[in-house]
PDB file of C-alpha atoms in Angstrom:
ATOM      1  CA  MET N   1       0.000   0.000   0.000  1.00 41.00           C
ATOM      2  CA  ARG N   2       2.819   2.426   0.753  1.00 35.00           C
ATOM      3  CA  ARG N   3       4.217   2.000  -2.761  1.00 38.00           C
ATOM      4  CA  ARG N   4       0.825   2.728  -4.279  1.00 41.00           C
ATOM      5  CA  GLU N   5       0.228   5.735  -2.049  1.00 40.00           C
ATOM      6  CA  PHE N   6       3.590   7.184  -3.089  1.00 35.00           C
ATOM      7  CA  ILE N   7       2.859   6.639  -6.798  1.00 38.00           C
ATOM      8  CA  ALA N   8      -0.656   8.037  -6.410  1.00 40.00           C
ATOM      9  CA  ARG N   9       0.610  11.232  -4.811  1.00 36.00           C
ATOM     10  CA  ALA N  10       3.170  11.658  -7.559  1.00 38.00           C
ATOM     11  CA  GLY N  11       0.510  11.000 -10.214  1.00 40.00           C
ATOM     12  CA  TYR N  12      -1.716  13.823  -9.072  1.00 36.00           C
ATOM     13  CA  GLY N  13       0.911  16.236 -10.301  1.00 36.00           C
ATOM     14  CA  VAL N  14       0.880  14.737 -13.785  1.00 34.00           C
ATOM     15  CA  GLY N  15      -1.423  16.432 -16.275  1.00 36.00           C
ATOM     16  CA  ALA N  16      -3.885  19.275 -15.724  1.00 33.00           C
ATOM     17  CA  ALA N  17      -7.443  18.781 -14.518  1.00 34.00           C
ATOM     18  CA  TRP N  18      -9.954  18.878 -17.361  1.00 37.00           C
ATOM     19  CA  LEU N  19     -11.685  21.985 -16.016  1.00 36.00           C
ATOM     20  CA  THR N  20     -11.025  24.325 -13.118  1.00 35.00           C
ATOM     21  CA  ALA N  21     -13.105  23.776 -10.001  1.00 39.00           C
ATOM     22  CA  LYS N  22     -15.159  26.883 -10.778  1.00 36.00           C
ATOM     23  CA  GLY N  23     -15.740  25.779 -14.352  1.00 40.00           C
ATOM     24  CA  PHE N  24     -16.685  22.315 -13.173  1.00 39.00           C
ATOM     25  CA  GLU N  25     -19.326  23.662 -10.807  1.00 40.00           C
ATOM     26  CA  THR N  26     -20.763  25.991 -13.440  1.00 38.00           C
ATOM     27  CA  ALA N  27     -21.001  23.218 -16.031  1.00 41.00           C
ATOM     28  CA  ALA N  28     -22.666  20.854 -13.566  1.00 42.00           C
ATOM     29  CA  LYS N  29     -25.302  23.440 -12.615  1.00 46.00           C
ATOM     30  CA  ALA N  30     -26.142  24.116 -16.269  1.00 57.00           C
ATOM     31  CA  LEU N  31     -27.260  20.525 -16.873  1.00 72.00           C
ATOM     32  CA  PRO N  32     -30.681  19.096 -15.955  1.00 70.00           C
ATOM     33  CA  ALA N  33     -30.696  17.148 -12.705  1.00 79.00           C
ATOM     34  CA  LEU N  34     -30.694  13.367 -12.898  1.00 86.00           C
ATOM     35  CA  PRO N  35     -33.448  11.448 -11.089  1.00 79.00           C
ATOM     36  CA  ARG N  36     -30.946  10.122  -8.514  1.00 88.00           C
ATOM     37  CA  LYS N  37     -27.315  10.297  -7.526  1.00 94.00           C
ATOM     38  CA  PHE N  38     -24.705   8.104  -9.165  1.00 97.00           C
ATOM     39  CA  SER N  39     -21.181   7.087  -8.295  1.00 98.00           C
ATOM     40  CA  ALA N  40     -18.374   5.696 -10.405  1.00 98.00           C
ATOM     41  CA  SER N  41     -18.014   2.964  -7.786  1.00 98.00           C
ATOM     42  CA  ASP N  42     -21.700   1.988  -7.700  1.00 98.00           C
ATOM     43  CA  THR N  43     -22.145  -1.787  -7.750  1.00 98.00           C
ATOM     44  CA  VAL N  44     -24.001  -2.724 -10.930  1.00 98.00           C
ATOM     45  CA  SER N  45     -25.239  -6.017 -12.362  1.00 98.00           C
ATOM     46  CA  LEU N  46     -24.237  -6.757 -15.954  1.00 98.00           C
ATOM     47  CA  GLY N  47     -27.448  -7.914 -17.563  1.00 98.00           C
ATOM     48  CA  SER N  48     -28.255 -11.539 -16.825  1.00 98.00           C
ATOM     49  CA  THR N  49     -24.615 -12.672 -16.544  1.00 98.00           C
ATOM     50  CA  GLY N  50     -24.546 -12.726 -12.744  1.00 98.00           C
ATOM     51  CA  ILE N  51     -21.460 -10.493 -12.827  1.00 98.00           C
ATOM     52  CA  GLN N  52     -21.452  -7.535 -10.465  1.00 98.00           C
ATOM     53  CA  THR N  53     -18.857  -4.805 -10.828  1.00 98.00           C
ATOM     54  CA  SER N  54     -18.392  -1.026 -10.730  1.00 98.00           C
ATOM     55  CA  ARG N  55     -20.359   1.388 -12.885  1.00 98.00           C
ATOM     56  CA  LEU N  56     -17.173   2.896 -14.339  1.00 98.00           C
ATOM     57  CA  ALA N  57     -14.768   0.603 -16.136  1.00 98.00           C
ATOM     58  CA  MET N  58     -11.150   1.670 -16.529  1.00 98.00           C
ATOM     59  CA  GLY N  59     -10.418   1.692 -20.244  1.00 97.00           C
ATOM     60  CA  THR N  60      -6.943   0.847 -21.517  1.00 97.00           C
ATOM     61  CA  GLY N  61      -7.421   1.494 -25.227  1.00 91.00           C
ATOM     62  CA  THR N  62      -7.611   5.210 -26.044  1.00 89.00           C
ATOM     63  CA  VAL N  63      -6.552   5.308 -29.706  1.00 88.00           C
ATOM     64  CA  GLY N  64      -5.868   1.599 -29.309  1.00 86.00           C
ATOM     65  CA  GLY N  65      -4.507  -0.591 -32.079  1.00 86.00           C
ATOM     66  CA  GLY N  66      -1.439  -2.506 -33.102  1.00 90.00           C
ATOM     67  CA  HIS N  67      -0.891  -3.588 -29.483  1.00 89.00           C
ATOM     68  CA  HIS N  68      -0.549   0.027 -28.343  1.00 92.00           C
ATOM     69  CA  SER N  69      -2.695   2.760 -26.819  1.00 94.00           C
ATOM     70  CA  HIS N  70      -2.349   6.017 -24.915  1.00 94.00           C
ATOM     71  CA  GLN N  71      -2.665   4.013 -21.705  1.00 96.00           C
ATOM     72  CA  THR N  72      -0.025   1.409 -22.561  1.00 97.00           C
ATOM     73  CA  ALA N  73       2.304   4.275 -23.444  1.00 97.00           C
ATOM     74  CA  LEU N  74       2.380   4.953 -19.690  1.00 97.00           C
ATOM     75  CA  GLY N  75       4.397   1.750 -19.313  1.00 98.00           C
ATOM     76  CA  ILE N  76       3.572  -1.306 -17.235  1.00 98.00           C
ATOM     77  CA  GLU N  77       4.266   0.436 -13.933  1.00 98.00           C
ATOM     78  CA  GLY N  78       2.427   3.603 -14.965  1.00 98.00           C
ATOM     79  CA  LEU N  79      -0.752   1.942 -16.207  1.00 98.00           C
ATOM     80  CA  SER N  80      -0.862  -0.680 -13.453  1.00 98.00           C
ATOM     81  CA  SER N  81      -0.564   2.056 -10.812  1.00 98.00           C
ATOM     82  CA  LEU N  82      -3.387   3.948 -12.536  1.00 98.00           C
ATOM     83  CA  LEU N  83      -5.564   0.822 -12.358  1.00 98.00           C
ATOM     84  CA  LEU N  84      -4.648   0.324  -8.706  1.00 98.00           C
ATOM     85  CA  ASN N  85      -5.474   3.943  -7.940  1.00 98.00           C
ATOM     86  CA  GLY N  86      -8.928   3.344  -9.390  1.00 98.00           C
ATOM     87  CA  TYR N  87      -9.292   0.080  -7.483  1.00 98.00           C
ATOM     88  CA  ASP N  88      -8.537   1.871  -4.221  1.00 98.00           C
ATOM     89  CA  GLN N  89     -11.537   4.115  -4.975  1.00 97.00           C
ATOM     90  CA  GLY N  90     -13.930   1.317  -5.847  1.00 98.00           C
ATOM     91  CA  LEU N  91     -13.356   0.944  -9.591  1.00 98.00           C
ATOM     92  CA  LEU N  92     -13.388  -2.824 -10.060  1.00 98.00           C
ATOM     93  CA  PHE N  93     -13.823  -3.140 -13.839  1.00 98.00           C
ATOM     94  CA  PHE N  94     -10.654  -3.540 -15.965  1.00 98.00           C
ATOM     95  CA  ASP N  95     -11.305  -3.098 -19.701  1.00 98.00           C
ATOM     96  CA  ALA N  96      -8.465  -4.633 -21.734  1.00 98.00           C
ATOM     97  CA  ALA N  97      -7.911  -6.002 -25.243  1.00 97.00           C
ATOM     98  CA  ASP N  98      -5.285  -7.893 -27.162  1.00 97.00           C
ATOM     99  CA  SER N  99      -5.184  -5.139 -29.774  1.00 96.00           C
ATOM    100  CA  TYR N 100      -4.404  -2.520 -27.109  1.00 96.00           C
ATOM    101  CA  GLY N 101      -1.428  -4.514 -25.839  1.00 97.00           C
ATOM    102  CA  SER N 102      -2.672  -3.936 -22.293  1.00 98.00           C
ATOM    103  CA  HIS N 103      -2.627  -7.503 -20.935  1.00 98.00           C
ATOM    104  CA  PRO N 104       0.810  -7.213 -19.235  1.00 98.00           C
ATOM    105  CA  HIS N 105      -0.253  -3.951 -17.586  1.00 98.00           C
ATOM    106  CA  VAL N 106      -3.469  -5.458 -16.253  1.00 98.00           C
ATOM    107  CA  ALA N 107      -1.539  -8.545 -15.140  1.00 98.00           C
ATOM    108  CA  GLU N 108       0.749  -6.384 -13.020  1.00 98.00           C
ATOM    109  CA  ALA N 109      -2.246  -4.727 -11.349  1.00 98.00           C
ATOM    110  CA  LEU N 110      -3.866  -8.118 -10.705  1.00 98.00           C
ATOM    111  CA  LYS N 111      -0.824  -9.138  -8.640  1.00 98.00           C
ATOM    112  CA  HIS N 112      -1.842  -6.566  -6.021  1.00 98.00           C
ATOM    113  CA  VAL N 113      -5.610  -7.130  -5.713  1.00 98.00           C
ATOM    114  CA  PRO N 114      -7.855 -10.101  -4.870  1.00 98.00           C
ATOM    115  CA  ARG N 115      -8.728 -11.669  -8.223  1.00 98.00           C
ATOM    116  CA  ASP N 116     -12.336 -12.310  -7.217  1.00 97.00           C
ATOM    117  CA  LYS N 117     -12.876  -8.621  -6.441  1.00 98.00           C
ATOM    118  CA  VAL N 118     -12.312  -7.354  -9.985  1.00 98.00           C
ATOM    119  CA  THR N 119     -13.916  -7.898 -13.373  1.00 98.00           C
ATOM    120  CA  VAL N 120     -11.511  -8.475 -16.243  1.00 98.00           C
ATOM    121  CA  LEU N 121     -12.902  -7.896 -19.734  1.00 98.00           C
ATOM    122  CA  THR N 122     -10.823  -8.504 -22.836  1.00 98.00           C
ATOM    123  CA  LYS N 123     -11.408  -8.853 -26.552  1.00 98.00           C
ATOM    124  CA  THR N 124     -10.286 -11.142 -29.355  1.00 98.00           C
ATOM    125  CA  TRP N 125      -9.984 -10.410 -33.068  1.00 97.00           C
ATOM    126  CA  ALA N 126     -10.288 -14.143 -33.813  1.00 98.00           C
ATOM    127  CA  ARG N 127     -12.453 -14.922 -36.810  1.00 98.00           C
ATOM    128  CA  ASP N 128     -11.873 -18.686 -36.865  1.00 98.00           C
ATOM    129  CA  PRO N 129     -12.139 -21.348 -34.131  1.00 98.00           C
ATOM    130  CA  ALA N 130      -8.436 -22.274 -33.982  1.00 98.00           C
ATOM    131  CA  THR N 131      -7.380 -18.662 -33.411  1.00 98.00           C
ATOM    132  CA  ALA N 132     -10.088 -18.209 -30.789  1.00 98.00           C
ATOM    133  CA  ARG N 133      -8.849 -21.243 -28.818  1.00 98.00           C
ATOM    134  CA  ALA N 134      -5.259 -20.070 -29.035  1.00 98.00           C
ATOM    135  CA  ASP N 135      -6.260 -16.573 -27.937  1.00 98.00           C
ATOM    136  CA  LEU N 136      -8.051 -17.840 -24.846  1.00 98.00           C
ATOM    137  CA  ASP N 137      -4.945 -19.773 -23.771  1.00 98.00           C
ATOM    138  CA  ARG N 138      -2.599 -16.897 -24.545  1.00 98.00           C
ATOM    139  CA  PHE N 139      -4.780 -14.239 -22.934  1.00 98.00           C
ATOM    140  CA  ARG N 140      -4.946 -16.104 -19.634  1.00 98.00           C
ATOM    141  CA  LYS N 141      -1.183 -16.532 -19.589  1.00 98.00           C
ATOM    142  CA  GLU N 142      -0.598 -12.871 -20.435  1.00 98.00           C
ATOM    143  CA  LEU N 143      -3.053 -11.737 -17.774  1.00 98.00           C
ATOM    144  CA  GLY N 144      -1.805 -14.190 -15.163  1.00 98.00           C
ATOM    145  CA  THR N 145      -5.275 -15.534 -14.414  1.00 98.00           C
ATOM    146  CA  ASP N 146      -6.989 -18.892 -14.793  1.00 98.00           C
ATOM    147  CA  HIS N 147     -10.202 -17.346 -16.112  1.00 98.00           C
ATOM    148  CA  LEU N 148     -11.552 -14.301 -17.919  1.00 98.00           C
ATOM    149  CA  ASP N 149     -14.708 -12.674 -16.642  1.00 98.00           C
ATOM    150  CA  ILE N 150     -15.786 -11.416 -20.066  1.00 99.00           C
ATOM    151  CA  CYS N 151     -14.393 -12.154 -23.521  1.00 98.00           C
ATOM    152  CA  LEU N 152     -15.778 -10.238 -26.470  1.00 98.00           C
ATOM    153  CA  MET N 153     -15.438 -10.669 -30.205  1.00 98.00           C
ATOM    154  CA  HIS N 154     -13.775  -7.377 -31.109  1.00 98.00           C
ATOM    155  CA  CYS N 155     -14.874  -4.805 -33.669  1.00 97.00           C
ATOM    156  CA  LEU N 156     -17.565  -6.671 -35.589  1.00 98.00           C
ATOM    157  CA  THR N 157     -18.882  -4.919 -38.698  1.00 98.00           C
ATOM    158  CA  GLU N 158     -20.702  -7.557 -40.762  1.00 98.00           C
ATOM    159  CA  ALA N 159     -24.486  -7.811 -40.705  1.00 98.00           C
ATOM    160  CA  ASP N 160     -24.197 -11.608 -40.943  1.00 98.00           C
ATOM    161  CA  TRP N 161     -21.473 -12.035 -38.311  1.00 98.00           C
ATOM    162  CA  THR N 162     -23.586 -14.418 -36.226  1.00 98.00           C
ATOM    163  CA  ASP N 163     -23.528 -16.870 -39.154  1.00 98.00           C
ATOM    164  CA  ARG N 164     -20.106 -16.055 -40.585  1.00 98.00           C
ATOM    165  CA  TYR N 165     -18.262 -16.440 -37.279  1.00 98.00           C
ATOM    166  CA  LYS N 166     -20.387 -19.101 -35.629  1.00 98.00           C
ATOM    167  CA  GLY N 167     -17.274 -21.227 -35.118  1.00 98.00           C
ATOM    168  CA  VAL N 168     -15.743 -18.553 -32.878  1.00 98.00           C
ATOM    169  CA  MET N 169     -19.015 -18.194 -30.984  1.00 98.00           C
ATOM    170  CA  ASP N 170     -19.044 -21.956 -30.365  1.00 98.00           C
ATOM    171  CA  VAL N 171     -15.494 -21.830 -28.970  1.00 98.00           C
ATOM    172  CA  LEU N 172     -16.472 -19.080 -26.545  1.00 98.00           C
ATOM    173  CA  SER N 173     -19.630 -20.961 -25.544  1.00 98.00           C
ATOM    174  CA  GLU N 174     -17.542 -24.055 -24.822  1.00 98.00           C
ATOM    175  CA  ALA N 175     -15.076 -21.953 -22.828  1.00 98.00           C
ATOM    176  CA  LYS N 176     -17.940 -20.668 -20.694  1.00 98.00           C
ATOM    177  CA  GLU N 177     -19.136 -24.208 -20.010  1.00 98.00           C
ATOM    178  CA  LYS N 178     -15.616 -25.092 -18.832  1.00 98.00           C
ATOM    179  CA  GLY N 179     -15.306 -22.021 -16.598  1.00 98.00           C
ATOM    180  CA  ILE N 180     -12.582 -20.445 -18.723  1.00 98.00           C
ATOM    181  CA  ILE N 181     -14.788 -17.382 -19.218  1.00 98.00           C
ATOM    182  CA  ARG N 182     -17.871 -16.242 -17.329  1.00 98.00           C
ATOM    183  CA  ALA N 183     -19.634 -14.400 -20.147  1.00 98.00           C
ATOM    184  CA  HIS N 184     -19.237 -13.753 -23.872  1.00 98.00           C
ATOM    185  CA  GLY N 185     -20.381 -11.125 -26.312  1.00 98.00           C
ATOM    186  CA  CYS N 186     -19.113  -8.562 -28.768  1.00 98.00           C
ATOM    187  CA  SER N 187     -18.171  -5.003 -29.596  1.00 98.00           C
ATOM    188  CA  CYS N 188     -19.740  -3.668 -32.779  1.00 96.00           C
ATOM    189  CA  HIS N 189     -18.565  -1.052 -35.250  1.00 97.00           C
ATOM    190  CA  SER N 190     -21.529  -0.826 -37.600  1.00 98.00           C
ATOM    191  CA  ILE N 191     -25.261  -0.457 -37.050  1.00 98.00           C
ATOM    192  CA  GLU N 192     -25.851  -3.673 -38.997  1.00 98.00           C
ATOM    193  CA  ALA N 193     -23.585  -5.633 -36.660  1.00 98.00           C
ATOM    194  CA  LEU N 194     -25.204  -3.985 -33.637  1.00 98.00           C
ATOM    195  CA  ARG N 195     -28.676  -4.971 -34.813  1.00 98.00           C
ATOM    196  CA  ALA N 196     -27.493  -8.548 -35.325  1.00 98.00           C
ATOM    197  CA  ALA N 197     -26.078  -8.560 -31.795  1.00 98.00           C
ATOM    198  CA  ALA N 198     -29.400  -7.350 -30.385  1.00 98.00           C
ATOM    199  CA  LYS N 199     -31.223 -10.245 -31.996  1.00 98.00           C
ATOM    200  CA  SER N 200     -28.677 -12.961 -31.096  1.00 98.00           C
ATOM    201  CA  PRO N 201     -29.428 -14.997 -27.942  1.00 98.00           C
ATOM    202  CA  TRP N 202     -25.688 -15.795 -27.819  1.00 98.00           C
ATOM    203  CA  VAL N 203     -24.704 -12.202 -27.012  1.00 98.00           C
ATOM    204  CA  GLU N 204     -24.611 -11.745 -23.246  1.00 98.00           C
ATOM    205  CA  VAL N 205     -22.521  -8.555 -23.145  1.00 98.00           C
ATOM    206  CA  ASP N 206     -22.365  -5.826 -25.765  1.00 98.00           C
ATOM    207  CA  LEU N 207     -19.825  -3.016 -25.778  1.00 98.00           C
ATOM    208  CA  ALA N 208     -21.606  -0.186 -27.573  1.00 98.00           C
ATOM    209  CA  ARG N 209     -20.481   3.239 -28.795  1.00 98.00           C
ATOM    210  CA  ILE N 210     -22.775   5.918 -27.399  1.00 98.00           C
ATOM    211  CA  ASN N 211     -22.585   9.674 -26.773  1.00 98.00           C
ATOM    212  CA  PRO N 212     -24.976  12.593 -27.339  1.00 97.00           C
ATOM    213  CA  ILE N 213     -23.279  13.994 -30.457  1.00 97.00           C
ATOM    214  CA  GLY N 214     -22.913  10.773 -32.460  1.00 97.00           C
ATOM    215  CA  ALA N 215     -19.111  10.924 -32.543  1.00 97.00           C
ATOM    216  CA  TYR N 216     -17.480   7.666 -33.683  1.00 96.00           C
ATOM    217  CA  MET N 217     -20.811   5.863 -33.322  1.00 97.00           C
ATOM    218  CA  ASP N 218     -22.493   3.195 -35.451  1.00 97.00           C
ATOM    219  CA  ALA N 219     -25.328   5.589 -36.356  1.00 97.00           C
ATOM    220  CA  GLN N 220     -27.085   8.666 -34.993  1.00 97.00           C
ATOM    221  CA  PRO N 221     -27.690   8.545 -31.220  1.00 97.00           C
ATOM    222  CA  ASP N 222     -31.460   7.960 -31.453  1.00 97.00           C
ATOM    223  CA  THR N 223     -30.964   5.042 -33.851  1.00 98.00           C
ATOM    224  CA  VAL N 224     -28.331   3.407 -31.664  1.00 98.00           C
ATOM    225  CA  LEU N 225     -30.337   4.038 -28.505  1.00 98.00           C
ATOM    226  CA  ALA N 226     -33.340   2.183 -29.954  1.00 98.00           C
ATOM    227  CA  VAL N 227     -31.163  -0.894 -30.576  1.00 98.00           C
ATOM    228  CA  LEU N 228     -29.628  -0.684 -27.106  1.00 98.00           C
ATOM    229  CA  LYS N 229     -33.102  -0.563 -25.578  1.00 98.00           C
ATOM    230  CA  GLU N 230     -33.894  -3.782 -27.452  1.00 98.00           C
ATOM    231  CA  MET N 231     -30.745  -5.345 -25.978  1.00 98.00           C
ATOM    232  CA  LYS N 232     -31.592  -4.152 -22.491  1.00 98.00           C
ATOM    233  CA  ALA N 233     -35.125  -5.559 -22.731  1.00 98.00           C
ATOM    234  CA  ALA N 234     -33.664  -8.930 -23.750  1.00 98.00           C
ATOM    235  CA  GLY N 235     -31.554  -9.056 -20.574  1.00 98.00           C
ATOM    236  CA  LYS N 236     -28.232  -8.415 -22.255  1.00 98.00           C
ATOM    237  CA  ALA N 237     -25.539  -6.418 -20.493  1.00 98.00           C
ATOM    238  CA  VAL N 238     -24.921  -3.125 -22.262  1.00 98.00           C
ATOM    239  CA  VAL N 239     -21.578  -1.462 -21.534  1.00 98.00           C
ATOM    240  CA  GLY N 240     -21.055   1.946 -23.093  1.00 98.00           C
ATOM    241  CA  MET N 241     -17.877   3.134 -24.785  1.00 97.00           C
ATOM    242  CA  LYS N 242     -16.880   6.320 -26.644  1.00 97.00           C
ATOM    243  CA  ILE N 243     -18.763   8.162 -23.908  1.00 98.00           C
ATOM    244  CA  LEU N 244     -16.607  11.246 -24.534  1.00 96.00           C
ATOM    245  CA  GLY N 245     -16.693  10.762 -28.311  1.00 95.00           C
ATOM    246  CA  ALA N 246     -13.051   9.682 -28.522  1.00 92.00           C
ATOM    247  CA  GLY N 247     -12.089  13.097 -27.183  1.00 90.00           C
ATOM    248  CA  ASP N 248     -14.559  15.168 -29.199  1.00 95.00           C
ATOM    249  CA  MET N 249     -16.400  15.952 -25.939  1.00 96.00           C
ATOM    250  CA  ARG N 250     -13.295  16.495 -23.866  1.00 90.00           C
ATOM    251  CA  THR N 251     -14.470  20.006 -22.976  1.00 94.00           C
ATOM    252  CA  ARG N 252     -18.074  18.816 -22.521  1.00 96.00           C
ATOM    253  CA  GLN N 253     -17.523  15.941 -20.110  1.00 96.00           C
ATOM    254  CA  ASP N 254     -20.441  16.808 -17.836  1.00 97.00           C
ATOM    255  CA  GLU N 255     -22.873  16.755 -20.753  1.00 97.00           C
ATOM    256  CA  ALA N 256     -21.501  13.415 -21.959  1.00 98.00           C
ATOM    257  CA  LEU N 257     -21.605  11.797 -18.525  1.00 98.00           C
ATOM    258  CA  ASN N 258     -25.100  13.150 -17.856  1.00 97.00           C
ATOM    259  CA  HIS N 259     -26.210  11.548 -21.117  1.00 97.00           C
ATOM    260  CA  ALA N 260     -24.653   8.167 -20.258  1.00 98.00           C
ATOM    261  CA  LEU N 261     -26.260   8.174 -16.824  1.00 98.00           C
ATOM    262  CA  SER N 262     -29.692   9.348 -17.957  1.00 96.00           C
ATOM    263  CA  ILE N 263     -30.518   7.179 -20.996  1.00 96.00           C
ATOM    264  CA  GLY N 264     -31.363   4.168 -18.849  1.00 96.00           C
ATOM    265  CA  VAL N 265     -29.740   1.439 -20.942  1.00 97.00           C
ATOM    266  CA  LEU N 266     -26.113   1.296 -19.805  1.00 98.00           C
ATOM    267  CA  ASP N 267     -25.272  -1.127 -17.017  1.00 98.00           C
ATOM    268  CA  ALA N 268     -21.760   0.336 -16.966  1.00 98.00           C
ATOM    269  CA  PHE N 269     -19.487   2.371 -19.194  1.00 98.00           C
ATOM    270  CA  THR N 270     -15.774   2.490 -19.917  1.00 98.00           C
ATOM    271  CA  ILE N 271     -13.570   5.572 -20.179  1.00 97.00           C
ATOM    272  CA  GLY N 272      -9.804   5.564 -20.579  1.00 96.00           C
ATOM    273  CA  ALA N 273      -8.186   8.096 -18.273  1.00 96.00           C
ATOM    274  CA  GLU N 274      -4.578   8.907 -19.101  1.00 96.00           C
ATOM    275  CA  SER N 275      -3.479  10.143 -15.679  1.00 97.00           C
ATOM    276  CA  LYS N 276      -4.551   9.947 -12.066  1.00 97.00           C
ATOM    277  CA  ALA N 277      -5.704  13.567 -12.296  1.00 97.00           C
ATOM    278  CA  GLU N 278      -8.082  12.667 -15.123  1.00 96.00           C
ATOM    279  CA  GLN N 279      -9.268   9.591 -13.265  1.00 97.00           C
ATOM    280  CA  GLN N 280      -9.990  11.650 -10.134  1.00 97.00           C
ATOM    281  CA  ASP N 281     -11.827  14.212 -12.232  1.00 97.00           C
ATOM    282  CA  LEU N 282     -14.034  11.531 -13.800  1.00 97.00           C
ATOM    283  CA  ILE N 283     -14.938  10.096 -10.408  1.00 98.00           C
ATOM    284  CA  ARG N 284     -15.793  13.571  -9.119  1.00 98.00           C
ATOM    285  CA  ARG N 285     -17.890  14.498 -12.129  1.00 97.00           C
ATOM    286  CA  ILE N 286     -19.972  11.312 -11.996  1.00 97.00           C
ATOM    287  CA  ALA N 287     -20.676  11.912  -8.294  1.00 97.00           C
ATOM    288  CA  ALA N 288     -21.740  15.493  -9.038  1.00 94.00           C
ATOM    289  CA  ALA N 289     -23.912  14.704 -12.079  1.00 89.00           C
TER     290      ALA N 289
END
């Protein structure tokens, strides 16, 4: 704990807060009040999976691709300490992916927390059964864990993906039966793929792009929201991403968070902070929404 406290104190000096305290208060007052108070550390249930975790997931893939992201650029010690800082404040949801290269960073954080207290989500680009099996073995070794809480098929775009990639779906279903994963699902990057996910009984968790301005989304917000409501009604877990529009709402965080908290379909949402100052600011803003 002493090591983490030292790193945390040092981290607060890294990076500027997103808004000044006065600006933060003014922005919060300008938004309509939510029906109840929320916290980043609220315990939420992810659909019908039986998984309970924190409302805010700690993203590790800002501008993620090619086994790199803004978070992995912090280094293993830097990102793991950021995850541990969040854990100390009740953030129990680690959002990783093979394509972000964040498994070693999450693995380091997992060495310092009880494994059963955190939810580890990761994603595979596998499009054939053999690759999916190999990924599950490799991911667990890289993460230093005997099981994955959630494994998603990453970045689906095809309208017929539930038929085209049924072999991968079967591998993940088998892995769930064996206790290798607790839940499976997908992240979608087209409205056609999202609609297919809503109709598929196999999808237990969907990672969906949602924000009030339609930035980097599968379609306009109202169109996406209608599909997410269908998912929610079917008992699927809906986890929001691109809440800040991949940075397009960086100066409108309160509006974006208010939207995520008010639409009534997100069980949780993931945001990738790049410093402890940003992480603290997110936690504060959600509490003040």
